[in-house]
mmCIF file of C-alpha atoms in Angstrom:
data_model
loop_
_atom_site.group_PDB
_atom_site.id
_atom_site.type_symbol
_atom_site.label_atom_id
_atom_site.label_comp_id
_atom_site.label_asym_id
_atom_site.label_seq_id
_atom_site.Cartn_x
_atom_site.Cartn_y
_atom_site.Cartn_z
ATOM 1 C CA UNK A 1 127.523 108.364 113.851
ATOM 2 C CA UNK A 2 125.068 110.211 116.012
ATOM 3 C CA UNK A 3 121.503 110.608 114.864
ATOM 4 C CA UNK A 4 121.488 114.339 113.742
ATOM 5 C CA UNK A 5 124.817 113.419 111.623
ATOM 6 C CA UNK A 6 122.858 110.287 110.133
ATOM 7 C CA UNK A 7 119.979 112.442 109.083
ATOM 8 C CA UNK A 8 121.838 115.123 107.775
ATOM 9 C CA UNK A 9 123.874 112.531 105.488
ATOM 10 C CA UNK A 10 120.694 111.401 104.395
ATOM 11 C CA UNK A 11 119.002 114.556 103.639
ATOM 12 C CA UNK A 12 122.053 114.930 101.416
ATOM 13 C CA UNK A 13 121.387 111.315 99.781
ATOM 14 C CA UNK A 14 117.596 112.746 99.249
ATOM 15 C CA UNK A 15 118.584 115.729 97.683
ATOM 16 C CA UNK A 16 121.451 114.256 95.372
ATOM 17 C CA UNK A 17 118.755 111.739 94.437
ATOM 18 C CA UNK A 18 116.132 114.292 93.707
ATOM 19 C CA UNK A 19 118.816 116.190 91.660
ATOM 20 C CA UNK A 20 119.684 112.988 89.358
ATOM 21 C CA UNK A 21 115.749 112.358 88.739
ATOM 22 C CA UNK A 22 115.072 115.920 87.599
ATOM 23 C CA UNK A 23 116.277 115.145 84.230
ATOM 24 C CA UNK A 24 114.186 113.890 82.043
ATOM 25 C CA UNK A 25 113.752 114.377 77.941
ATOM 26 C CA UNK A 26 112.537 117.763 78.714
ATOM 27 C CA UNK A 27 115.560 118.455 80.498
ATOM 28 C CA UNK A 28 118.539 117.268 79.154
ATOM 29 C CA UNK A 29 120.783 119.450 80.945
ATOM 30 C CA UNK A 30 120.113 121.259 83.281
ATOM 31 C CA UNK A 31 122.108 125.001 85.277
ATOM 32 C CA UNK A 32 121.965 125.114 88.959
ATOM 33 C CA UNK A 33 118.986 127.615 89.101
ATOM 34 C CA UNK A 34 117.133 125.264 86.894
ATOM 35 C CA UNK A 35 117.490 122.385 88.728
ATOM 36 C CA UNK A 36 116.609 124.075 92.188
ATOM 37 C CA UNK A 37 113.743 125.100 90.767
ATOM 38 C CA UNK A 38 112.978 121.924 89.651
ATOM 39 C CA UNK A 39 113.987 120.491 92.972
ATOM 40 C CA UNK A 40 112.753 122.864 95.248
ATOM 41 C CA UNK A 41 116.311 123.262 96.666
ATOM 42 C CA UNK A 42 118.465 126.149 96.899
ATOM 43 C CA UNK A 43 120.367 127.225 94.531
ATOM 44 C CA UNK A 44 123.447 127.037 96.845
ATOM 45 C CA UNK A 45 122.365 123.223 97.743
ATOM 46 C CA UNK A 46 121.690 122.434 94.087
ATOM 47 C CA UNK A 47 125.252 123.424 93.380
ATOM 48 C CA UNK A 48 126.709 121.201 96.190
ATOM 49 C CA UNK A 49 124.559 118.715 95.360
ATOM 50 C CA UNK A 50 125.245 119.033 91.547
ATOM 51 C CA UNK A 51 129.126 119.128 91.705
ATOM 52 C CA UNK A 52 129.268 115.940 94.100
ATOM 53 C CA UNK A 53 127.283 114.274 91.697
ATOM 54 C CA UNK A 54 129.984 115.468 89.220
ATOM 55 C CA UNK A 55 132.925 114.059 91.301
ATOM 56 C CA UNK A 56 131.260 111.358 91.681
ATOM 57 C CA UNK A 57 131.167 110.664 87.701
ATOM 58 C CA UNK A 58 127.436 110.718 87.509
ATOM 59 C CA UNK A 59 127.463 114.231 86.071
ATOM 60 C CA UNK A 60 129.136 115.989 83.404
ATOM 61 C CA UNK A 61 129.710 119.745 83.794
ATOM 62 C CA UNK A 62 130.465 122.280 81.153
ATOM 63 C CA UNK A 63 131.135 125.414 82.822
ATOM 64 C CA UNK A 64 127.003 126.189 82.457
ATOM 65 C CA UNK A 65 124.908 123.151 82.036
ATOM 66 C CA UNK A 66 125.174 119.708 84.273
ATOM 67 C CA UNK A 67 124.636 116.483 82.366
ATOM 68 C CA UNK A 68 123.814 113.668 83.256
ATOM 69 C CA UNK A 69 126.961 110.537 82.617
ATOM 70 C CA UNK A 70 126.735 107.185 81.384
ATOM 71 C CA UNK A 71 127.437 106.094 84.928
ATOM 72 C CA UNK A 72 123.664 106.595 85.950
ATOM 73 C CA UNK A 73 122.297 104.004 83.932
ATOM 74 C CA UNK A 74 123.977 101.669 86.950
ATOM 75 C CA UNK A 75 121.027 103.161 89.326
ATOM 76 C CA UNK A 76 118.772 101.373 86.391
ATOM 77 C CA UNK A 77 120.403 98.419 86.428
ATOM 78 C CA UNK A 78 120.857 97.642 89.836
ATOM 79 C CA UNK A 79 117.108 97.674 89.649
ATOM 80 C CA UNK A 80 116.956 95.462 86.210
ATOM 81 C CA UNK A 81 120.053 92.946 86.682
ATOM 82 C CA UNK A 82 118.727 92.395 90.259
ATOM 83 C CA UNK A 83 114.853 91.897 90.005
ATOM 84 C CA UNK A 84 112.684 89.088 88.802
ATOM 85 C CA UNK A 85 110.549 90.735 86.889
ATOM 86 C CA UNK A 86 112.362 92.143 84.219
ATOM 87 C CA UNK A 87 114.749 89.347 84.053
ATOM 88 C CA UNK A 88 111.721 86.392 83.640
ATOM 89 C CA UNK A 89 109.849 88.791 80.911
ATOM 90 C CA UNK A 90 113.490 89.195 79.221
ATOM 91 C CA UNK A 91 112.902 86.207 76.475
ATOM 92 C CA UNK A 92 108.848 86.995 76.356
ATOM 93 C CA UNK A 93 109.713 90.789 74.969
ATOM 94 C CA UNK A 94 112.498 88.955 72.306
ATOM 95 C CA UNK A 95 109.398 86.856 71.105
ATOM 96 C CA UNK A 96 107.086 89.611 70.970
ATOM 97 C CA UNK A 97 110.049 91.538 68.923
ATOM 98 C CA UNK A 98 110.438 88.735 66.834
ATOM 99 C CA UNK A 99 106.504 87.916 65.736
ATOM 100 C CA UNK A 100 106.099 91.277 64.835
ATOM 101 C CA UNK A 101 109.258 93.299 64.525
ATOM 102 C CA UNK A 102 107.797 96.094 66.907
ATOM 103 C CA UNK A 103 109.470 97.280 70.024
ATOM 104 C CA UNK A 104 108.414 95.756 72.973
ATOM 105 C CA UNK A 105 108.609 96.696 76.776
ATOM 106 C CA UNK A 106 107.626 95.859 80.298
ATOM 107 C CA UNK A 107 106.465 99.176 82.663
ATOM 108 C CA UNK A 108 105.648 99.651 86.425
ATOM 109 C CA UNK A 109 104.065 102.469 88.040
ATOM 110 C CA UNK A 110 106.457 104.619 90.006
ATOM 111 C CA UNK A 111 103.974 107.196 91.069
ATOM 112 C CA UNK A 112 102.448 109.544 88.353
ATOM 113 C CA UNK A 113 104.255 108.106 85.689
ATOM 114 C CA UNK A 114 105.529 104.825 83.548
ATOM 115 C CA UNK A 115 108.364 103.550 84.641
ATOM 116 C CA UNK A 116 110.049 101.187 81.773
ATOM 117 C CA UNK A 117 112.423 98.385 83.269
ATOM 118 C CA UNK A 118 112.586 96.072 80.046
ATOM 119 C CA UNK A 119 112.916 96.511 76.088
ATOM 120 C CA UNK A 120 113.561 94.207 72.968
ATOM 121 C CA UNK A 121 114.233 96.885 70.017
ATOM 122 C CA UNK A 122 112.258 96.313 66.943
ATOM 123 C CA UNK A 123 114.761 96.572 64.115
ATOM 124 C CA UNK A 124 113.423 99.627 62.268
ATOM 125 C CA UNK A 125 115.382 102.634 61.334
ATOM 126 C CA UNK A 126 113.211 104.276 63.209
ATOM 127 C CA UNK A 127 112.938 103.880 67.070
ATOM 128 C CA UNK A 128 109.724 103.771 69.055
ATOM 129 C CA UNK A 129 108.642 103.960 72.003
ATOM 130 C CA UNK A 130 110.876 104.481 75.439
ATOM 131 C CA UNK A 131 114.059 102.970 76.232
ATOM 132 C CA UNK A 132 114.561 101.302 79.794
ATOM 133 C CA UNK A 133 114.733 104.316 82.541
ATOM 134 C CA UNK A 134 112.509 106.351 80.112
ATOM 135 C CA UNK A 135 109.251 107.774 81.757
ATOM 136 C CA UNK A 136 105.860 108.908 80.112
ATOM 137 C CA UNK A 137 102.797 110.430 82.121
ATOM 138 C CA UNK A 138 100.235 107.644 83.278
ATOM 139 C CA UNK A 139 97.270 108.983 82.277
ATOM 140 C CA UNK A 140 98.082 109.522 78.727
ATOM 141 C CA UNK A 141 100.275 105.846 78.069
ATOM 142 C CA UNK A 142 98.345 103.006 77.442
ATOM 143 C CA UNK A 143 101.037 101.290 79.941
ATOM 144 C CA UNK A 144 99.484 103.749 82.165
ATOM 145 C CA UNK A 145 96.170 103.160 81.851
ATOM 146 C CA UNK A 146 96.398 99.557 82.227
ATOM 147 C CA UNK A 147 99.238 99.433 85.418
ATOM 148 C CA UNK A 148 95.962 102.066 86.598
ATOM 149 C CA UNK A 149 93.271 99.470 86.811
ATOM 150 C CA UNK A 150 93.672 98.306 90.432
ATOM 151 C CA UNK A 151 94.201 101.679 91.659
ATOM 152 C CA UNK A 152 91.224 102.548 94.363
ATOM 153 C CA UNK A 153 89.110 105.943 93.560
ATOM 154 C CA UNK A 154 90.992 107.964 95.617
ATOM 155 C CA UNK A 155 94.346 107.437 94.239
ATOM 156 C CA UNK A 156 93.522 106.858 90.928
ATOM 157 C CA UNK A 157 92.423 110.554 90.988
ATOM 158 C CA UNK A 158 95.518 112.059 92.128
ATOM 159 C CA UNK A 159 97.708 110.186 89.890
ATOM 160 C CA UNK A 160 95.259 111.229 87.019
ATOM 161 C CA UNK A 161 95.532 114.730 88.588
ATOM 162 C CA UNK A 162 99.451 114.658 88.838
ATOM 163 C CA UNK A 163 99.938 113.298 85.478
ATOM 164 C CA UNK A 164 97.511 115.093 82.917
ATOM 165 C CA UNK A 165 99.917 118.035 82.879
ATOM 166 C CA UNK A 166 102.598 115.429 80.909
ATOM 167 C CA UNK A 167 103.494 116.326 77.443
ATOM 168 C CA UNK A 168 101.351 115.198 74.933
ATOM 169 C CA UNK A 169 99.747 116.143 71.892
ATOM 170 C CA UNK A 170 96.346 117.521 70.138
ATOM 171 C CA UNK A 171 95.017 113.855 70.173
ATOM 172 C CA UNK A 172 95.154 113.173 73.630
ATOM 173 C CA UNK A 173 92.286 112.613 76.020
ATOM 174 C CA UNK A 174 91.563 115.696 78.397
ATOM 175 C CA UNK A 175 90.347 115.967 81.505
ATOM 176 C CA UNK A 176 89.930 114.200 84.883
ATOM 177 C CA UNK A 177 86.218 112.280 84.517
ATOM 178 C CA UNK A 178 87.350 111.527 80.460
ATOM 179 C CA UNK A 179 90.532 109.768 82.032
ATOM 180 C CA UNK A 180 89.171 108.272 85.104
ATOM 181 C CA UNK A 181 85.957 106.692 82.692
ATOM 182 C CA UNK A 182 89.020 105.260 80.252
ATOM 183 C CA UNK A 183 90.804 103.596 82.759
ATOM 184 C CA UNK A 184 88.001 102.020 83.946
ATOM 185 C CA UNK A 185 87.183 100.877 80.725
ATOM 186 C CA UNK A 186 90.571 99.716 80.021
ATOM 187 C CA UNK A 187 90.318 97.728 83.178
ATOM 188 C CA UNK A 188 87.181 95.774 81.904
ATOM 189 C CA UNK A 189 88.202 94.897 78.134
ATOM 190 C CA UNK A 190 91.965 94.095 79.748
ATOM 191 C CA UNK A 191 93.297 95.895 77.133
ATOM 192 C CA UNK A 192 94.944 99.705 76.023
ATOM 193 C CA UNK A 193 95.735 101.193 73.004
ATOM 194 C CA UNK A 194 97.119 105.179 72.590
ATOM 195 C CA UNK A 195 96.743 106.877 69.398
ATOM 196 C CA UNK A 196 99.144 109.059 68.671
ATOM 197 C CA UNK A 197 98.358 110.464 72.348
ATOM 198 C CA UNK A 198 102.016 110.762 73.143
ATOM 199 C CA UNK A 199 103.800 111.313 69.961
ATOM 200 C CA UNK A 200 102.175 112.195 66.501
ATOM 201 C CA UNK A 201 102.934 109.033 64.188
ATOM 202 C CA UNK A 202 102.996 106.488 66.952
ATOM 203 C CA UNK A 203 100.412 103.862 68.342
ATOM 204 C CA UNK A 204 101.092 101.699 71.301
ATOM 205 C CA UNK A 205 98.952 99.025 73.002
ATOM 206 C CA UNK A 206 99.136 97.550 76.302
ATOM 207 C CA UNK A 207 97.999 94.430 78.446
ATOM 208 C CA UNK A 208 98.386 93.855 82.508
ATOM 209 C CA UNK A 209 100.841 91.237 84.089
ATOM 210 C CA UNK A 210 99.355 90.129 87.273
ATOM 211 C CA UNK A 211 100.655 88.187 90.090
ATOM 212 C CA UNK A 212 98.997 85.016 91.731
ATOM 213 C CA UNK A 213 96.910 86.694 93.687
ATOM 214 C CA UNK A 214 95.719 88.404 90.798
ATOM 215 C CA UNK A 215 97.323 91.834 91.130
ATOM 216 C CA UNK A 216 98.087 94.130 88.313
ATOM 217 C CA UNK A 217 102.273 94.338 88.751
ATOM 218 C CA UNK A 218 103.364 95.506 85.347
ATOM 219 C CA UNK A 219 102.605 96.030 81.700
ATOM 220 C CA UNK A 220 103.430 94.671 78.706
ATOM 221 C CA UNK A 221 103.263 96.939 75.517
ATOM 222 C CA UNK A 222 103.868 97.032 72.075
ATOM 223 C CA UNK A 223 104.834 100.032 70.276
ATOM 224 C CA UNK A 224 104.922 100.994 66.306
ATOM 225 C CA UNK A 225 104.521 103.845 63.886
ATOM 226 C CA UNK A 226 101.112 104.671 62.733
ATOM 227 C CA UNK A 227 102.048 103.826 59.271
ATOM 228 C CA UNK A 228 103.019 100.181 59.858
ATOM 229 C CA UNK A 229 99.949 99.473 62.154
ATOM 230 C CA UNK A 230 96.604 100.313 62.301
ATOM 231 C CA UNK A 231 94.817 100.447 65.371
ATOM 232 C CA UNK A 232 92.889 97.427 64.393
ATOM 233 C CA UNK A 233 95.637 95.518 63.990
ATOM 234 C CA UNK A 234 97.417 96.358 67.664
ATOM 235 C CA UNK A 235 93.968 95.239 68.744
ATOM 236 C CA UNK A 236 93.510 92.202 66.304
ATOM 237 C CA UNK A 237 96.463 90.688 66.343
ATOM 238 C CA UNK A 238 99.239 92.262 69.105
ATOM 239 C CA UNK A 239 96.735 91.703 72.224
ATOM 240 C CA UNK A 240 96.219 88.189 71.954
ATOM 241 C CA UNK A 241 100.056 87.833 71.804
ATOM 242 C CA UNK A 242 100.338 90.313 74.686
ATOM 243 C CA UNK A 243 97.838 88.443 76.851
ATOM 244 C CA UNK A 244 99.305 85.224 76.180
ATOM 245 C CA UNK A 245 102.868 86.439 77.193
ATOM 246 C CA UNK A 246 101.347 88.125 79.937
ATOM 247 C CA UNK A 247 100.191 85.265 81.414
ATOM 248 C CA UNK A 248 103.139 83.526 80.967
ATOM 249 C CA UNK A 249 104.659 85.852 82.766
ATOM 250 C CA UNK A 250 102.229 86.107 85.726
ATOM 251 C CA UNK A 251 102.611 82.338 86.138
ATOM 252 C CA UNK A 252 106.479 83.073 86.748
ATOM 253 C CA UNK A 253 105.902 85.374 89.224
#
């Protein structure tokens, strides 16, 4: 393949790619014009890109709206079922589950936001927190705030910038200097807990995994509705057994 045919196969890789990651909870489904916009593609791209995706299986299309298939979750899993990381903290999130009947997950950065690549469901009628592939804004997610520690000044601004526009709610912390001054705080007691910051009723808390050089990699977190744990208890009793899995985990590494 010559080199102008190799980039303009992956230009179309780029652009299928961007297509697939512009859904999101916000946008469940999305029309072509919708996703250009959201793309910055053409409309007349989108839709090629859009109805490959749908040959391919990955989308669903009803006549208006794209949706996205059960076949993506394979571009999560060929991340999960293939890395060390979220296979090693596997059993740590099933004791974490188990201690407290919570949900528990393991985050990365992936730019602006929280990635999450690992989950043990607390069995509760009621779900918390994000399922693996889910997203939340960094700045706002106490996974966030802690995977933010080791971030120089520089960056640590424009991801703070990037992200403060995620949804949230009336509790959240605003502003650049408010969210730059948490982090760093976060940083020094090793430690994050959210309020009701993301979602009214729920509370999550968060600790750093680092490496053996001592680098912040990933985050564990614990996440539960307001009304089955107080702040003081995330912090009481659900950071110790954070840290100590943490560490565990770091060791692994």
């Amino acid at each position: 393949m010559v080199d102008s045919e190799l980039e303009e196969s992956m230009g179309g890789l780029a652009k299928g790619l961007a297509i697939v990651e512009s859904f999101d909870r916000d946008h469940p489904r999305l029309t072509v014009t919708e996703a250009a916009n959201l793309t910055g593609l053409t409309p007349p791209a989108a839709r090629r890109c859009m109805r490959t995706l749908e040959s391919l299986g990955y989308l669903s299309y009803d006549g208006k709206f794209f949706r996205p298939t059960p076949r993506v979750a394979r571009l999560v899993t060929a991340y999960t079922d293939t890395d060390s990381l979220p296979r090693l903290a596997a059993p740590l999130l099933v004791e974490l589950r188990d201690e407290f009947g919570e949900s528990t997950s393991l985050s990365v950065l992936d730019g602006n936001e929280v990635l999450f690549i690992g989950r043990a469901e607390g069995q509760h009628l009621v779900k918390t927190g994000q399922r693996v592939g889910g997203r939340l804004p960094a700045a706002h997610s106490a996974a966030g705030r802690v995977l933010m520690g080791d971030l120089a000044h520089d960056v640590l601004t424009e991801v703070i910038e990037a992200s403060a526009g995620g949804t949230t709610t009336e509790k959240a912390l605003r502003g650049a200097d408010a969210l730059a001054a948490e982090v760093r705080d976060v940083a020094v007691r090793g430690y994050s807990v959210t309020d009701e910051e993301v979602e009214i009723g729920l509370r999550a808390v968060a600790v750093p995994v680092r490496d053996p050089g001592g680098l912040i990699v990933a985050s564990l977190s614990i996440s539960a509705l307001s009304a089955r744990a107080s702040v003081e208890r995330l912090v009481d009793a659900f950071v110790p057994a954070l840290a100590l899995r943490a560490s565990k985990l770091g060791r692994m590494l």
